[in-house]
Amino acid sequence: RESTDYIERLLRAGVRLNGISYHWYGHSNSQLKSKTCFLLAGTPEDVAHRLESLADFPKKSVAKSSKRVGLLFSAAKFATNLGSDRYEDIADVRKDDYIFTDGCGLISAQFAKILVQKTDIRFRNQGYMPSVFQIRYKGYKGVLTLSPELRGKILVKFRESMKKFGGCDDPSFSVVDYSKPYGFGFLNDEVILLLHALGISDEILIRKQKEYMEFLTSVPFDPRAAFRFFSYINEPELAERVLMDGLDSVKPTAQSRVSSEVNKLLNKRGERRSRILIPQSRLLFGVYDPLDLLKDGECAVRVTSEGDGIPKTVVGTEVLVTRNPCLHPGDLQKFKAVQHDRHSHLTDCIVFSTKGRRPSADLMSGGDLDGDKFFVTWDPDLIPSKLSRAASYQGPKEPLSFKPVTHDDRLVYFAKYTNASLGRVKNLYLDWVRLKGAMSAECQELNHLFSRCVDGNRIKIPKHLEDPPKPHSGAPPFILDILREQIGTTSSAGNLTSSLVDMSCDRLQLLLSRDDVAFSEFELLQMTMRWCTQHGQSLEDFFEYFDFSKLTDVQKVWLVAQFPAKRCIPDLIMNGLLQSSILCKEELQYFRLDHFGLRWKKIFDSSSDRLGRFMDVMGRSLEDFHRKFIVIKVTNRLTLAIYMPKPLLKYQECVVHDTVRLFSFPHSQEDLVTYRRSLPTLVNYRLYFDDGGLQLYQTKRQDTWIFIRRPGIDDSSFRAIEDRGDQRRVKNATVEAGINFDLIISIAL
């Protein structure tokens, strides 16, 4: 009380420095929580008039007025000016009392490029186009999602929910944040408690933490671990120094960075807390589905992958999603990750459906889409089979003022604002979780109180929650105690054994660890090239470790230009067939399929891609690409390839006549060159494909030459399983056992 009164008197009196008086001006929303603010030179009346002249702020609620003023003080980077004729307001998607598009608008590719150029958005010194921009403009607050369909004069479409106040004439358009690759997620105390309450075992959580702690311990001593670590924390220059000069060149820096990560395992009071890196996860902006393709319970997640830096869609699995803070088991939700080609431009974000009874974001701690980030994981170890019903988060009613809110009212609100109750509620929550578990009525009541006081609302803790009893002596160990004890044990063991680790650096092994590093294929190739130059080795010696089909056309041309004129180099780099794991170069040469001018690009490889996705990939490729080449290893002694030279349309019979060609490649120790064949189709041959398969036949389907199809599924062993994740795992087991098949290919030889 005394502190509040003192702050109020101080701000009213102002601060005088070097003969100049400074008075209360305002604060950002984060400054409100940290009790910091801006003072402006001038009399209190002049300062108040200047602020009020900036915009028309809400006048009926002090709390809302303070939050709206706080938007003007948010840290943001000015990008450009946006004229009033270049944007428009559009209605939100609403249902009952919920807003499914709360805080999320659209931005054209044209204007997104301007923002990238003006704010110099780059990722690892390369131009980068984000899919999501968090912005401030006039009285608008929220995020904008990239929309290729938005063309013409209108550059931005704001949702009604994004407009927080009016009357602002400043055309400055600013960027607060944007979506980025490799934003890995971590398990904290709250998420661990909820996962444990939903059935994730002690053993899994202990193993995850042990793997992470051992990884951190090995970073200063193991070059491969250091290489991965620097890629995870987005420091590619340090990772390259490990490759170029060895671990010793960055060992002090590695130790410093690891110390920083270890310090994050301590809270402000020096107590241990959990923080476990999950590589199969991301921390992503949430956006709504602008194309309205997703069904209720579905989401789209497309992330920049480790190893090659190519965006890949998480599909054919469930994902677990939550947002912090989260204290209720229902704050963890599962969604079915699906793929739609029209969502392919939305990378490093999670797209939620606009269907259903309640917005997906609101299910998780009452979130929205105005800049909230969500923890998303597709790690099967961390996806529980059953969930809890989501809690209802009704925002507290803010007291209304019977007179217009003044500048002095906001000063008093700032002085009296406190979130001191948060710590008290959190500690009581941990005590009750230890005693009764996160599902208990006491914990759910504390979660409700926590959601109210997180925004500074004053609460009163009921007496029956204030003094939880101590757990009885026979109570099972508390999961957080187990994990905290393990942190100390793992660290000690690591320190004892670290000096025994071999300090030598095998550059080739670093390259082979590519699947665990957050670098693109081109970045790794550039690093290797610089290392080869420094050590007098040829990059050609390392070609077998790279997949050139993952390079863009510009990157391939650049790479070819680095070598002296040599026929084999452009062939290998430009023609993806030469990196086939099925056909060798000599077999391709026989049919002149090895020439660099063919420029084949690999888009599916069953050795690394799930065979169940082949039909979907093939269906898109048949429509999108002019020339297609499918290589099929029939047996160890025979490989066939199908060449199709024209685009096809799904559900339409296409007359191909003699343009399709079938190649045969016998494999044997004998010289079977004479048995290699290249057979064209004949007049009246037709191709037809749909979601079920592809069929090549002459005039009638009874005269089929090639038939690629999805087989029927015997679902008797998993039909009754309710949980989709468990159902998928049993289904995969039937495929491995030969009961079901992902694909059936029939060829009339």
XYZ file of C-alpha atoms in Angstrom:
749
model
C 0.000 0.000 0.000
C 2.798 2.426 0.925
C 4.698 1.539 -2.250
C 1.628 2.197 -4.397
C 0.997 5.585 -2.750
C 4.648 6.580 -3.185
C 4.652 5.699 -6.914
C 1.430 7.663 -7.371
C 2.831 10.761 -5.621
C 6.136 10.512 -7.489
C 4.523 10.332 -10.925
C 2.166 13.204 -10.166
C 5.027 15.363 -8.927
C 7.299 14.413 -11.830
C 11.082 14.170 -11.962
C 13.339 17.202 -12.418
C 16.729 16.711 -14.134
C 19.089 19.533 -15.141
C 16.332 22.047 -14.635
C 13.817 20.180 -16.842
C 10.648 18.601 -15.441
C 9.516 15.222 -16.755
C 6.009 13.892 -16.151
C 4.103 10.652 -16.559
C 3.504 9.807 -20.235
C 2.696 6.105 -20.635
C 3.895 2.514 -20.794
C 3.815 -0.563 -22.977
C 1.902 -3.620 -21.791
C 5.134 -5.395 -20.848
C 6.289 -2.295 -18.927
C 3.071 -2.408 -16.935
C 4.105 -5.787 -15.516
C 7.714 -4.709 -14.882
C 6.636 -1.356 -13.364
C 8.594 0.798 -15.811
C 7.233 3.714 -17.831
C 8.045 6.730 -20.009
C 8.253 10.306 -18.745
C 8.055 13.300 -21.099
C 9.404 16.821 -20.660
C 6.599 19.338 -20.080
C 3.851 20.190 -17.668
C 1.367 17.457 -16.692
C -1.323 19.182 -18.753
C 0.888 19.418 -21.868
C 1.950 15.788 -21.606
C -1.658 14.622 -21.134
C -2.848 16.719 -24.093
C -0.103 15.377 -26.328
C -1.009 11.768 -25.554
C -4.751 12.287 -25.984
C -4.160 13.958 -29.354
C -2.537 10.785 -30.760
C -5.764 8.759 -31.020
C -9.266 8.176 -29.683
C -8.698 5.838 -26.741
C -11.516 4.004 -24.901
C -13.058 6.219 -22.225
C -15.258 3.825 -20.227
C -12.684 1.395 -18.778
C -9.385 2.427 -17.205
C -7.834 -1.012 -17.740
C -8.811 -1.168 -21.419
C -7.733 2.436 -22.005
C -4.304 1.712 -20.469
C -3.835 -1.389 -22.610
C -4.764 0.488 -25.770
C -2.373 3.333 -24.983
C 0.256 0.668 -24.306
C 0.148 -0.370 -27.968
C 1.757 2.945 -28.923
C 4.732 2.156 -26.686
C 5.320 -1.412 -27.943
C 8.791 -2.173 -29.293
C 8.450 -2.403 -33.074
C 10.570 -1.737 -36.162
C 9.267 0.878 -38.567
C 8.969 -0.554 -42.076
C 7.116 1.839 -44.364
C 4.022 4.021 -44.707
C 0.703 2.497 -45.718
C -1.915 4.765 -47.242
C -5.537 4.549 -46.148
C -6.578 3.528 -49.668
C -4.306 0.458 -49.631
C -6.051 -1.495 -46.866
C -9.567 -2.437 -45.861
C -11.423 -3.877 -42.880
C -13.137 -7.247 -43.220
C -15.555 -9.009 -40.888
C -14.424 -11.675 -38.437
C -15.573 -15.277 -38.557
C -17.919 -15.468 -35.566
C -19.999 -18.196 -34.007
C -22.091 -17.703 -30.876
C -19.893 -15.632 -28.547
C -16.579 -16.704 -30.103
C -14.362 -15.030 -32.701
C -12.473 -17.642 -34.757
C -10.243 -15.089 -36.504
C -9.515 -12.942 -33.451
C -6.485 -10.749 -34.249
C -5.512 -12.342 -37.587
C -5.707 -10.585 -40.976
C -4.180 -10.998 -44.445
C -1.204 -9.484 -46.268
C -0.406 -9.631 -49.979
C 2.847 -11.110 -51.259
C 3.625 -7.722 -52.835
C 3.476 -5.838 -49.532
C 5.208 -8.671 -47.665
C 8.201 -8.262 -50.006
C 8.275 -4.540 -49.208
C 8.341 -5.283 -45.457
C 11.158 -7.808 -45.947
C 13.233 -5.255 -47.889
C 12.531 -2.280 -45.624
C 13.198 -4.105 -42.351
C 16.022 -6.225 -43.831
C 14.451 -9.513 -42.763
C 17.051 -12.193 -43.335
C 17.701 -15.673 -42.086
C 21.354 -16.687 -41.959
C 22.351 -13.925 -44.374
C 19.813 -15.107 -46.940
C 16.659 -13.298 -48.026
C 13.701 -14.808 -46.190
C 9.939 -14.425 -46.684
C 7.977 -15.007 -43.461
C 4.469 -16.432 -43.604
C 3.277 -14.418 -40.596
C 3.980 -10.810 -39.554
C 3.093 -9.441 -36.118
C 2.342 -5.768 -36.712
C 1.303 -2.390 -35.317
C -0.456 0.114 -37.554
C -2.578 3.044 -36.406
C -4.959 1.381 -33.945
C -4.543 -2.133 -35.357
C -2.836 -4.910 -33.435
C -2.310 -8.557 -34.363
C -0.783 -10.730 -37.061
C -1.084 -10.820 -40.839
C -0.971 -14.078 -42.773
C 0.583 -14.270 -46.238
C -2.160 -14.525 -48.870
C -1.123 -15.176 -52.507
C -4.761 -14.611 -53.530
C -4.601 -10.976 -52.352
C -3.632 -8.957 -55.423
C -4.243 -5.486 -56.816
C -4.589 -2.180 -55.013
C -5.510 -3.578 -51.594
C -2.338 -4.726 -49.837
C -3.677 -5.573 -46.370
C -6.986 -6.796 -44.981
C -7.512 -6.141 -41.272
C -10.091 -8.016 -39.229
C -12.526 -5.978 -37.150
C -11.082 -7.615 -34.028
C -7.655 -6.142 -34.829
C -8.826 -2.540 -34.456
C -8.286 -1.472 -30.851
C -8.823 2.281 -31.240
C -9.413 4.869 -33.939
C -8.499 8.479 -34.658
C -4.834 7.778 -35.418
C -3.585 9.479 -38.581
C 0.046 8.313 -38.489
C 0.542 6.042 -41.564
C 3.629 4.310 -40.081
C 3.477 0.541 -40.503
C 5.711 -1.368 -38.049
C 6.752 -4.989 -37.615
C 6.958 -6.394 -34.086
C 7.916 -9.965 -34.954
C 7.578 -12.550 -37.721
C 7.594 -16.318 -38.202
C 11.066 -17.892 -38.326
C 12.540 -21.352 -38.952
C 13.888 -23.606 -36.210
C 12.003 -22.182 -33.236
C 12.315 -25.392 -31.238
C 10.000 -26.016 -28.305
C 10.826 -26.917 -24.714
C 8.944 -28.771 -21.993
C 8.634 -26.656 -18.838
C 7.302 -27.549 -15.380
C 3.676 -26.793 -16.258
C 3.597 -28.826 -19.471
C 5.391 -31.741 -17.794
C 2.825 -31.829 -14.975
C -0.054 -31.842 -17.441
C 1.539 -34.502 -19.661
C 2.093 -36.646 -16.585
C -1.546 -36.153 -15.535
C -2.665 -37.290 -18.996
C -0.729 -40.549 -18.791
C 2.772 -39.843 -20.137
C 4.982 -42.052 -17.965
C 7.829 -41.094 -15.630
C 10.200 -43.160 -17.768
C 9.525 -41.173 -20.947
C 9.923 -37.783 -19.247
C 13.080 -38.907 -17.445
C 14.534 -40.225 -20.704
C 13.788 -36.994 -22.565
C 15.525 -34.913 -19.916
C 18.465 -37.305 -19.674
C 19.037 -37.160 -23.443
C 18.955 -33.365 -23.391
C 21.267 -33.020 -20.395
C 23.778 -35.491 -21.835
C 23.649 -33.579 -25.104
C 24.432 -30.257 -23.345
C 27.210 -31.876 -21.321
C 28.883 -33.219 -24.460
C 28.803 -29.960 -26.459
C 32.181 -28.525 -25.291
C 33.925 -31.860 -25.924
C 32.210 -33.557 -28.855
C 32.447 -31.726 -32.220
C 29.329 -33.410 -33.574
C 27.286 -32.322 -30.552
C 28.697 -28.792 -30.821
C 27.820 -28.646 -34.515
C 24.212 -29.647 -33.775
C 23.957 -27.338 -30.751
C 25.032 -24.226 -32.663
C 22.559 -25.050 -35.429
C 19.743 -25.373 -32.852
C 20.478 -21.971 -31.274
C 20.786 -20.355 -34.720
C 24.505 -19.534 -34.685
C 25.676 -20.894 -38.062
C 28.987 -18.995 -37.975
C 30.063 -20.893 -34.856
C 28.929 -24.200 -36.358
C 31.034 -23.489 -39.436
C 34.084 -22.757 -37.293
C 33.700 -26.224 -35.743
C 33.756 -27.656 -39.256
C 36.581 -25.451 -40.538
C 38.943 -25.134 -37.588
C 37.911 -27.831 -35.156
C 36.204 -27.680 -31.784
C 39.167 -26.087 -29.984
C 38.619 -22.846 -31.925
C 35.194 -22.311 -30.318
C 35.479 -24.292 -27.102
C 35.282 -21.249 -24.745
C 32.273 -19.952 -26.666
C 30.648 -23.382 -26.591
C 31.099 -23.560 -22.830
C 29.622 -20.068 -22.467
C 26.577 -20.887 -24.591
C 25.984 -24.134 -22.722
C 26.254 -22.239 -19.418
C 23.572 -19.867 -20.665
C 21.316 -22.825 -21.432
C 22.024 -24.394 -18.040
C 21.221 -21.075 -16.315
C 17.768 -21.279 -17.837
C 17.239 -24.355 -15.652
C 17.151 -22.034 -12.626
C 14.355 -19.632 -11.717
C 14.795 -16.154 -10.220
C 15.263 -17.639 -6.743
C 17.976 -20.024 -7.931
C 15.695 -23.061 -7.714
C 15.825 -25.766 -10.367
C 13.131 -25.922 -12.980
C 12.541 -28.144 -15.985
C 13.472 -27.139 -19.519
C 13.761 -30.002 -22.016
C 14.460 -29.433 -25.705
C 12.149 -31.454 -27.982
C 13.638 -31.609 -31.530
C 10.313 -32.847 -32.938
C 8.568 -29.647 -31.945
C 8.307 -25.952 -32.721
C 7.089 -22.760 -31.055
C 4.819 -21.291 -33.739
C 2.500 -18.373 -34.389
C -1.100 -19.502 -34.648
C -3.199 -18.327 -37.611
C -6.635 -19.165 -38.974
C -7.327 -21.088 -42.185
C -7.814 -18.341 -44.804
C -9.039 -20.853 -47.397
C -11.527 -22.622 -45.101
C -10.189 -26.072 -46.037
C -9.642 -27.516 -42.563
C -12.300 -29.451 -40.703
C -13.008 -29.230 -36.992
C -10.160 -30.909 -35.087
C -7.682 -30.520 -37.962
C -4.660 -28.274 -38.337
C -1.907 -27.663 -40.879
C 1.721 -27.588 -39.721
C 4.547 -26.993 -42.203
C 8.023 -26.369 -40.797
C 11.548 -25.876 -42.063
C 13.160 -29.265 -41.467
C 16.582 -30.053 -40.061
C 19.121 -31.635 -42.364
C 18.112 -29.956 -45.616
C 16.303 -26.728 -44.696
C 13.362 -27.614 -46.956
C 9.824 -26.897 -45.691
C 8.022 -30.149 -44.930
C 4.430 -30.683 -43.912
C 3.722 -32.668 -40.762
C 1.099 -35.107 -42.005
C -0.332 -38.514 -41.204
C -0.065 -38.021 -37.469
C -1.559 -36.187 -34.536
C 0.119 -33.171 -32.985
C -0.081 -31.998 -29.402
C -0.581 -28.254 -29.029
C -0.580 -25.934 -26.019
C 0.372 -22.396 -25.025
C 1.900 -20.986 -21.881
C 0.935 -20.417 -19.182
C -1.057 -23.647 -18.866
C -2.290 -25.131 -15.579
C -5.340 -27.123 -16.679
C -5.032 -30.580 -18.336
C -7.502 -29.372 -20.967
C -4.969 -26.745 -22.083
C -3.225 -29.578 -23.956
C -5.112 -30.414 -27.137
C -4.576 -32.908 -29.959
C -5.207 -32.086 -33.603
C -5.017 -34.173 -36.743
C -2.244 -32.778 -38.953
C -3.395 -32.752 -42.573
C -1.987 -31.473 -45.852
C -3.594 -29.246 -48.466
C -1.513 -28.040 -51.383
C -3.065 -24.576 -51.144
C -1.545 -24.184 -47.664
C 2.005 -24.814 -48.926
C 2.940 -21.103 -48.667
C 2.246 -21.088 -44.913
C 5.506 -22.240 -43.331
C 6.705 -22.176 -39.707
C 3.247 -21.500 -38.307
C 0.243 -23.582 -37.264
C -3.011 -23.113 -39.175
C -6.224 -23.672 -37.205
C -9.689 -24.452 -38.551
C -12.536 -21.924 -38.432
C -15.061 -24.716 -37.911
C -16.338 -26.243 -34.714
C -18.166 -25.032 -31.640
C -15.204 -23.139 -30.207
C -11.980 -21.649 -31.691
C -8.994 -23.987 -31.457
C -6.774 -21.282 -29.945
C -9.333 -20.544 -27.223
C -9.222 -24.173 -26.076
C -5.652 -23.616 -24.874
C -5.596 -21.221 -21.909
C -8.087 -18.948 -23.662
C -5.639 -17.994 -26.425
C -6.305 -16.034 -29.589
C -4.484 -15.303 -32.863
C -3.214 -11.761 -32.306
C 0.372 -12.889 -31.715
C 0.107 -15.896 -29.419
C 2.712 -18.609 -29.974
C 1.863 -22.263 -29.515
C 4.030 -25.202 -28.520
C 3.477 -27.871 -31.196
C 4.997 -31.359 -31.041
C 4.615 -34.445 -33.210
C 6.903 -36.579 -31.018
C 4.860 -39.810 -30.583
C 6.286 -40.286 -27.072
C 4.602 -37.076 -25.923
C 1.142 -37.443 -27.458
C -1.244 -38.893 -24.840
C -3.936 -41.330 -25.901
C -6.668 -39.461 -24.023
C -7.254 -35.807 -23.194
C -9.180 -33.742 -20.685
C -12.060 -31.450 -21.585
C -10.846 -27.905 -22.264
C -11.530 -25.352 -19.541
C -13.760 -22.342 -20.145
C -11.889 -19.035 -19.977
C -14.377 -16.210 -19.672
C -12.564 -12.901 -19.395
C -13.269 -10.930 -16.195
C -15.657 -8.019 -16.495
C -13.676 -4.807 -16.301
C -15.196 -2.124 -14.050
C -16.734 0.709 -16.053
C -16.170 4.356 -15.256
C -19.171 6.688 -15.070
C -16.997 9.563 -16.251
C -14.521 9.668 -19.146
C -11.175 8.065 -18.339
C -8.460 10.694 -17.904
C -4.680 10.663 -18.147
C -4.524 10.803 -14.338
C -6.799 7.735 -14.083
C -4.286 5.770 -16.144
C -1.478 7.004 -13.854
C -3.324 5.666 -10.809
C -4.012 2.364 -12.594
C -0.298 1.993 -13.356
C 0.690 2.761 -9.748
C -1.793 0.259 -8.293
C -1.296 -2.490 -10.870
C 0.127 -5.687 -9.422
C 0.506 -9.293 -10.452
C 1.864 -10.332 -7.054
C -0.955 -12.859 -6.714
C 0.456 -14.862 -9.612
C 3.330 -16.284 -7.588
C 1.079 -17.106 -4.654
C -1.465 -18.907 -6.861
C 1.299 -20.757 -8.711
C 2.896 -22.023 -5.489
C -0.455 -23.169 -4.129
C -1.144 -24.917 -7.429
C 2.145 -26.851 -7.175
C 1.307 -27.846 -3.594
C -2.115 -29.157 -4.586
C -0.733 -30.933 -7.673
C 1.770 -32.691 -5.448
C -1.065 -33.709 -3.126
C -3.962 -34.562 -5.457
C -2.794 -34.184 -9.065
C -3.547 -31.667 -11.806
C -7.027 -33.144 -12.379
C -8.184 -32.292 -8.854
C -10.964 -29.764 -8.189
C -8.560 -27.622 -6.141
C -6.111 -27.316 -9.050
C -8.881 -26.447 -11.486
C -10.162 -23.741 -9.145
C -6.639 -22.305 -8.821
C -6.299 -22.372 -12.606
C -9.425 -20.214 -12.824
C -7.948 -17.743 -10.325
C -4.636 -17.736 -12.181
C -6.306 -16.882 -15.491
C -7.965 -13.876 -13.814
C -4.897 -12.453 -12.082
C -2.534 -12.996 -15.033
C -3.829 -9.683 -16.437
C -3.426 -7.829 -13.160
C -6.923 -8.339 -11.758
C -7.081 -8.495 -7.993
C -8.319 -11.791 -6.613
C -9.101 -13.301 -3.255
C -7.888 -16.831 -2.596
C -10.543 -18.935 -0.802
C -9.568 -20.156 2.669
C -9.956 -23.845 1.774
C -7.135 -23.454 -0.780
C -4.690 -21.438 1.310
C -3.169 -24.188 3.459
C -2.919 -27.531 1.625
C -1.974 -30.483 3.869
C 1.401 -32.162 3.507
C 1.552 -35.359 1.411
C 1.553 -38.528 3.494
C 4.769 -40.515 3.810
C 3.659 -43.228 1.405
C 2.800 -40.837 -1.433
C 4.430 -41.625 -4.816
C 7.435 -39.472 -5.806
C 6.541 -36.134 -7.407
C 7.598 -36.060 -11.069
C 9.207 -32.598 -10.805
C 11.289 -33.750 -7.814
C 12.476 -36.757 -9.830
C 13.491 -34.605 -12.785
C 15.248 -31.988 -10.646
C 17.226 -34.645 -8.854
C 18.211 -36.132 -12.207
C 19.569 -32.787 -13.433
C 22.194 -32.785 -10.705
C 23.078 -36.449 -11.249
C 23.459 -36.075 -15.028
C 25.587 -32.940 -14.719
C 27.969 -34.568 -12.235
C 28.390 -37.682 -14.350
C 28.997 -35.586 -17.440
C 31.715 -33.562 -15.762
C 33.533 -36.729 -14.662
C 33.555 -38.350 -18.082
C 33.949 -35.340 -20.363
C 37.737 -35.290 -20.152
C 37.827 -38.817 -21.580
C 36.057 -37.861 -24.817
C 38.229 -37.971 -27.912
C 38.945 -34.391 -29.006
C 39.630 -35.223 -32.668
C 37.253 -33.884 -35.328
C 36.299 -36.017 -38.300
C 34.784 -33.605 -40.808
C 33.115 -36.410 -42.677
C 31.268 -37.515 -39.539
C 30.002 -33.958 -39.117
C 28.522 -34.093 -42.586
C 26.926 -37.445 -41.836
C 25.195 -35.924 -38.771
C 23.185 -33.669 -41.086
C 19.770 -35.139 -40.171
C 20.133 -33.718 -36.663
C 21.233 -30.206 -37.589
C 19.159 -27.179 -38.490
C 20.984 -26.282 -41.709
C 19.888 -26.395 -45.321
C 21.640 -28.584 -47.886
C 23.105 -25.482 -49.539
C 24.461 -24.089 -46.251
C 26.228 -27.367 -45.501
C 27.582 -27.482 -49.041
C 28.994 -23.942 -48.756
C 30.658 -24.789 -45.429
C 32.198 -27.921 -46.921
C 33.460 -25.989 -49.934
C 35.227 -23.444 -47.716
C 36.749 -26.245 -45.634
C 37.983 -27.989 -48.807
C 39.575 -24.745 -50.017
C 41.340 -24.256 -46.697
C 42.595 -27.840 -46.473
C 43.439 -28.408 -50.138
C 40.828 -31.107 -50.777
C 38.355 -31.501 -53.620
C 34.661 -30.955 -53.007
C 33.976 -33.770 -55.481
C 35.223 -36.224 -52.838
C 32.195 -35.255 -50.724
C 29.526 -35.242 -53.443
C 28.062 -38.568 -52.336
C 26.980 -36.981 -49.035
C 24.781 -34.323 -50.665
C 21.381 -34.443 -52.318
C 21.577 -31.914 -55.153
C 17.856 -32.213 -55.854
C 17.299 -30.175 -52.677
C 19.066 -27.159 -54.200
C 17.227 -24.457 -56.099
C 18.017 -23.874 -59.780
C 19.949 -20.703 -58.880
C 22.004 -22.602 -56.284
C 22.788 -25.364 -58.804
C 23.976 -22.844 -61.408
C 26.167 -21.156 -58.767
C 27.655 -24.507 -57.755
C 28.424 -25.568 -61.339
C 30.208 -22.245 -61.877
C 32.630 -23.057 -59.025
C 34.224 -25.896 -61.012
C 36.352 -25.931 -64.169
C 34.661 -27.118 -67.353
C 34.080 -30.811 -66.810
C 31.234 -32.829 -68.313
C 30.487 -34.966 -65.257
C 30.031 -32.046 -62.813
C 26.971 -30.360 -64.406
C 25.460 -33.768 -65.122
C 25.631 -34.786 -61.479
C 24.452 -31.474 -60.038
C 21.668 -30.655 -62.480
C 20.281 -34.155 -63.051
C 18.818 -35.749 -59.926
C 18.638 -39.183 -61.576
C 22.402 -39.503 -61.139
C 21.843 -39.637 -57.377
C 19.322 -42.434 -57.619
C 19.746 -45.158 -55.012
C 18.219 -47.686 -57.453
C 19.878 -46.992 -60.821
C 23.605 -46.567 -61.397
C 25.230 -44.092 -63.795
C 26.102 -46.766 -66.379
C 22.467 -47.862 -66.634
C 21.329 -44.285 -67.164
C 24.056 -43.683 -69.770
C 22.754 -46.550 -71.894
C 19.519 -44.609 -72.513
C 21.219 -41.170 -72.345
C 19.295 -40.319 -69.208
C 22.409 -38.937 -67.518
C 22.661 -35.640 -69.426
C 22.567 -32.453 -67.289
C 20.075 -30.882 -69.714
C 17.350 -33.247 -68.455
C 17.399 -31.593 -65.002
C 15.424 -34.248 -63.145
C 14.527 -33.268 -59.577
C 13.852 -35.935 -56.972
C 10.578 -35.365 -55.130
C 10.017 -38.771 -53.523
C 12.363 -41.473 -52.255
C 10.927 -44.490 -50.439
C 14.208 -44.949 -48.568
C 13.540 -41.691 -46.677
C 9.865 -40.871 -47.349
C 6.943 -42.860 -45.975
C 5.583 -45.142 -48.710
C 2.031 -44.373 -47.626
C 2.505 -40.821 -48.958
C 3.535 -41.945 -52.453
C 0.057 -41.761 -53.972
C -0.499 -38.205 -52.703
C 2.905 -37.039 -53.977
C 2.389 -38.764 -57.321
C -1.085 -37.253 -57.721
C 0.225 -33.715 -57.223
C 3.219 -34.327 -59.503
C 1.133 -35.705 -62.373
C -0.798 -32.416 -62.441
C 1.980 -29.955 -61.583
C 4.948 -31.197 -63.655
C 5.247 -31.616 -67.408
C 7.674 -34.568 -67.342
C 7.512 -37.371 -64.772
C 9.841 -40.328 -64.275
C 8.897 -43.090 -61.806
C 11.603 -45.649 -60.971
C 10.362 -48.918 -59.444
C 12.609 -51.669 -58.088
C 10.501 -54.754 -58.834
C 12.986 -57.316 -57.502
C 16.705 -57.423 -56.818
C 17.132 -58.512 -60.447
C 14.812 -56.056 -62.208
C 14.079 -52.325 -62.120
C 11.453 -50.610 -64.269
C 10.956 -46.911 -64.994
C 7.918 -45.100 -66.419
C 8.310 -41.847 -68.356
C 5.250 -39.591 -68.798
C 5.875 -36.411 -70.827
C 2.711 -34.319 -70.402
C 0.606 -32.869 -67.559
C -2.443 -34.887 -66.533
C -5.714 -33.899 -64.912
C -7.245 -35.877 -62.088
C -10.469 -37.768 -62.872
C -9.985 -37.207 -66.631
C -8.952 -39.824 -69.155
C -5.921 -38.538 -71.084
C -5.050 -39.934 -74.517
C -1.244 -40.293 -74.580
C -0.854 -42.415 -77.736
C 2.856 -43.338 -78.084
C 4.336 -40.670 -75.766
C 4.646 -42.765 -72.595
C 7.695 -45.013 -72.361
C 8.609 -47.965 -70.148
C 12.295 -48.709 -69.403
C 13.616 -52.039 -68.121
C 16.913 -52.392 -66.248
C 17.898 -56.040 -65.496
C 20.395 -56.453 -62.648
C 22.790 -59.385 -62.702
C 26.464 -60.223 -62.514
C 26.237 -61.185 -66.182
C 26.417 -58.697 -69.013
C 22.722 -58.079 -69.639
C 23.033 -54.868 -71.636
C 21.250 -56.506 -74.552
C 18.226 -57.171 -72.336
C 17.717 -53.496 -71.503
C 14.598 -52.216 -73.193
C 12.851 -48.916 -73.864
C 9.281 -49.639 -74.975
C 6.872 -46.876 -76.057
C 3.129 -47.070 -75.753
C 1.045 -47.446 -78.920
C -1.720 -45.484 -80.576
C -4.889 -45.121 -78.464
C -3.087 -45.621 -75.158
C -4.698 -43.742 -72.294
C -3.781 -42.624 -68.776
C -6.248 -42.127 -65.945
C -5.592 -41.277 -62.311
C -7.567 -40.315 -59.228
C -7.070 -40.565 -55.463
C -7.200 -44.345 -55.743
C -4.435 -44.879 -58.273
C -3.007 -44.574 -61.793
C -3.857 -46.779 -64.779
C -2.163 -46.974 -68.223
C -4.162 -48.949 -70.779
C -4.914 -49.285 -74.500
C -8.410 -48.090 -75.406
C -10.144 -50.213 -72.728
C -9.212 -50.699 -69.104
C -9.279 -54.442 -69.611
C -6.083 -53.973 -71.657
C -4.078 -52.423 -68.804
C -0.295 -52.313 -68.987
C 0.508 -50.542 -65.687
C -1.732 -50.195 -62.620
C -0.555 -48.357 -59.473
C -3.187 -48.269 -56.750
C -4.023 -48.017 -53.079
C -5.095 -51.454 -51.879
C -8.061 -52.199 -49.670
C -7.377 -52.218 -45.933
C -8.178 -55.003 -43.492
C -9.067 -52.860 -40.454
C -10.396 -55.654 -38.245
C -7.476 -55.338 -35.807
C -7.785 -51.574 -35.239
C -11.345 -50.638 -36.230
C -12.569 -50.528 -32.630
C -9.675 -48.432 -31.283
C -10.988 -44.960 -30.430
C -7.722 -43.058 -30.145
C -6.490 -42.099 -33.613
C -2.824 -42.221 -32.612
C -3.115 -45.765 -31.261
C -5.172 -46.723 -34.316
C -2.443 -45.470 -36.648
C 0.274 -47.355 -34.765
C -1.637 -50.662 -34.962
C -2.329 -50.051 -38.651
C 1.402 -49.524 -39.319
C 2.129 -52.759 -37.493
C -0.207 -54.621 -39.875
C 1.708 -53.162 -42.839
C 5.027 -54.321 -41.390
C 3.533 -57.776 -40.796
C 2.404 -58.032 -44.436
C -1.311 -58.053 -43.571
C -1.913 -54.684 -45.243
C 0.009 -52.770 -47.900
C 0.643 -49.083 -48.585
C 0.828 -49.602 -52.337
C 0.257 -52.229 -55.026
C 1.866 -51.989 -58.479
C 0.802 -54.321 -61.305
C 2.718 -54.423 -64.621
C 1.907 -56.724 -67.534
C 5.414 -57.828 -68.470
